[in-house]
Amino acid sequence: MARIAPFHVMVLLARARALEAEGRSIIHMEIGEPDFPTPRPVCEAGIRALEKGELFYTPALGLPELREAIARYYVTRYGVEVAAGRIVVTSGSSGALLLAMGVLVDPGSEVLVSDPGYPANRHFVRLLNGEPVSVPVGPDSKYQLTPELVEHYWTERTVAALVATPSNPTGTVIDPVSLAQMARFLALRNGALIVDEIYHGLVYEGDLTTALGLEGNVFVINSFSKYFNMTGWRLGWMVAPEGYIGELDKLAQNVYLCAPAPAQRAAMAAFQPATLAILDQRRDEFRARRDYLVPALRALGFGIPQVPQGAFYVYANCSRHTKDSYGFALDLLERAGVAITPGIDFGSHRAAEHVRFAYTNSLDRLQEGVARIARFLGT
Ligand SMILES: Cc1ncc(COP(=O)(O)O)c(C=O)c1O
């Protein structure tokens, strides 16, 4: 437990809520979830499940009809066929990441992750007595692992490399050629590639292809949290290689029995055209926010060498203003009433020089946030 860190942003969030309780106005740019409510058709499907009392345990791998619906989604969204039997419905993508690590990691196994990156990943590995290997990445590789980095950090103990595309905290996307090369290298070494596609659907330039279909042991992780606006329902999924499904079933049964039944029934409505139309409109709203925020932050002296192509984050270098991004975030909250996330939440590589802005707030509020930051900086 000593090697598992909390999410530092929670301290800031608690302080922000305390200030709000005292009557202060706070602009939230720290929160990693969409500000939009769950689309109505999904809520209605959830309500129907509650009214009908469909609230029993489901199979550990998920409701068969939801697994089928997810398989169909891969066909309509990406034109990729996948057997529903390879889909594991989980409690958030967090559940999927833990299960994937559970079947791959033995004590001492190494898993390559990017620094900066989503912090829970290294903690899942630690929980299993594995060794997360944090690979420092920067703007030159779009803050992502590359085939060269994977090869460089590979040892005989490495079992997997994990990437998120688009990523948290940087919103950057791995180019498909690079991802395919990574998959080939891992396949040759008998290693697994875990691709976290949780921010798919929230991509603002071009369209993404899924990592499904790349060679080797590829685990594709996804979630209803972000694009589908269903964070609190705690539902995600994984497409795993066929040979792991039995082990994953066993592990899911033991760890949490099944993902929440009402959430699974509600999610049956997530792929309906009416829901997708709502979600795509919201994606366009996120794009408009990004298009406002990136130049506005650059004008205030924040370094953003890579324009985020997806998710709802801007990872910015704040070294023109501070050498201590955590202190900076605390100060900005106290004095200007703007909450952001310090780099330390995403690793240690140049963390004190970076902060993450989340555009999970309306354009008006973001504009007010930027105006407050400008006053705070005296620009
Ligand atoms: C990259 C990434 N993966 C996984 C998660 C976990 O999300 P959930 O468990 O809600 O699917 C998050 C949450 O912020 C994330 O940013």
JSON list of C-alpha atoms and ligand atoms in Angstrom, two decimals, residues 32 91-95 97 118 121 164 166-168 196 198-199 222-226 231 234-236 313, ligand 1:
[
{"chain": "A", "resi": 32, "resn": "GLY", "atom": "CA", "xyz": [-12.05, 14.02, -15.54]},
{"chain": "A", "resi": 91, "resn": "SER", "atom": "CA", "xyz": [-17.18, -2.55, -13.68]},
{"chain": "A", "resi": 92, "resn": "GLY", "atom": "CA", "xyz": [-15.82, 0.51, -15.49]},
{"chain": "A", "resi": 93, "resn": "SER", "atom": "CA", "xyz": [-12.72, 0.18, -17.61]},
{"chain": "A", "resi": 94, "resn": "SER", "atom": "CA", "xyz": [-11.03, 0.20, -14.20]},
{"chain": "A", "resi": 95, "resn": "GLY", "atom": "CA", "xyz": [-12.42, -3.31, -13.71]},
{"chain": "A", "resi": 97, "resn": "LEU", "atom": "CA", "xyz": [-7.67, -2.96, -16.51]},
{"chain": "A", "resi": 118, "resn": "TYR", "atom": "CA", "xyz": [-3.21, 7.44, -16.20]},
{"chain": "A", "resi": 121, "resn": "ASN", "atom": "CA", "xyz": [-2.34, 1.64, -14.25]},
{"chain": "A", "resi": 164, "resn": "ALA", "atom": "CA", "xyz": [-4.08, 4.81, -23.96]},
{"chain": "A", "resi": 166, "resn": "PRO", "atom": "CA", "xyz": [-6.27, 9.22, -26.91]},
{"chain": "A", "resi": 167, "resn": "SER", "atom": "CA", "xyz": [-4.42, 9.52, -23.65]},
{"chain": "A", "resi": 168, "resn": "ASN", "atom": "CA", "xyz": [-5.11, 10.98, -20.25]},
{"chain": "A", "resi": 196, "resn": "ASP", "atom": "CA", "xyz": [-7.05, 1.62, -23.51]},
{"chain": "A", "resi": 198, "resn": "ILE", "atom": "CA", "xyz": [-11.68, 4.77, -23.26]},
{"chain": "A", "resi": 199, "resn": "TYR", "atom": "CA", "xyz": [-11.56, 8.15, -25.05]},
{"chain": "A", "resi": 222, "resn": "ASN", "atom": "CA", "xyz": [-13.17, 0.56, -23.39]},
{"chain": "A", "resi": 223, "resn": "SER", "atom": "CA", "xyz": [-15.78, 2.15, -21.16]},
{"chain": "A", "resi": 224, "resn": "PHE", "atom": "CA", "xyz": [-19.23, 3.67, -21.01]},
{"chain": "A", "resi": 225, "resn": "SER", "atom": "CA", "xyz": [-17.81, 6.45, -18.84]},
{"chain": "A", "resi": 226, "resn": "LYS", "atom": "CA", "xyz": [-16.47, 9.09, -21.18]},
{"chain": "A", "resi": 231, "resn": "THR", "atom": "CA", "xyz": [-19.23, 7.61, -15.34]},
{"chain": "A", "resi": 234, "resn": "ARG", "atom": "CA", "xyz": [-19.57, 1.98, -13.46]},
{"chain": "A", "resi": 235, "resn": "LEU", "atom": "CA", "xyz": [-19.57, 0.07, -16.69]},
{"chain": "A", "resi": 236, "resn": "GLY", "atom": "CA", "xyz": [-16.82, -0.77, -19.15]},
{"chain": "A", "resi": 313, "resn": "TYR", "atom": "CA", "xyz": [-7.74, 17.48, -21.53]},
{"chain": "B", "resi": 1, "resn": "LIG", "atom": "C1", "xyz": [-7.10, 6.57, -19.49]},
{"chain": "B", "resi": 1, "resn": "LIG", "atom": "C2", "xyz": [-8.14, 6.13, -18.51]},
{"chain": "B", "resi": 1, "resn": "LIG", "atom": "N1", "xyz": [-8.39, 4.82, -18.39]},
{"chain": "B", "resi": 1, "resn": "LIG", "atom": "C3", "xyz": [-9.30, 4.36, -17.50]},
{"chain": "B", "resi": 1, "resn": "LIG", "atom": "C4", "xyz": [-10.03, 5.22, -16.70]},
{"chain": "B", "resi": 1, "resn": "LIG", "atom": "C5", "xyz": [-11.04, 4.64, -15.74]},
{"chain": "B", "resi": 1, "resn": "LIG", "atom": "O1", "xyz": [-12.35, 5.00, -16.09]},
{"chain": "B", "resi": 1, "resn": "LIG", "atom": "P1", "xyz": [-13.66, 4.12, -15.82]},
{"chain": "B", "resi": 1, "resn": "LIG", "atom": "O2", "xyz": [-13.32, 3.10, -14.78]},
{"chain": "B", "resi": 1, "resn": "LIG", "atom": "O3", "xyz": [-14.69, 5.09, -15.37]},
{"chain": "B", "resi": 1, "resn": "LIG", "atom": "O4", "xyz": [-14.02, 3.47, -17.12]},
{"chain": "B", "resi": 1, "resn": "LIG", "atom": "C6", "xyz": [-9.82, 6.60, -16.81]},
{"chain": "B", "resi": 1, "resn": "LIG", "atom": "C7", "xyz": [-10.55, 7.55, -15.95]},
{"chain": "B", "resi": 1, "resn": "LIG", "atom": "O5", "xyz": [-10.33, 8.73, -15.93]},
{"chain": "B", "resi": 1, "resn": "LIG", "atom": "C8", "xyz": [-8.85, 7.06, -17.75]},
{"chain": "B", "resi": 1, "resn": "LIG", "atom": "O6", "xyz": [-8.59, 8.38, -17.90]}
]
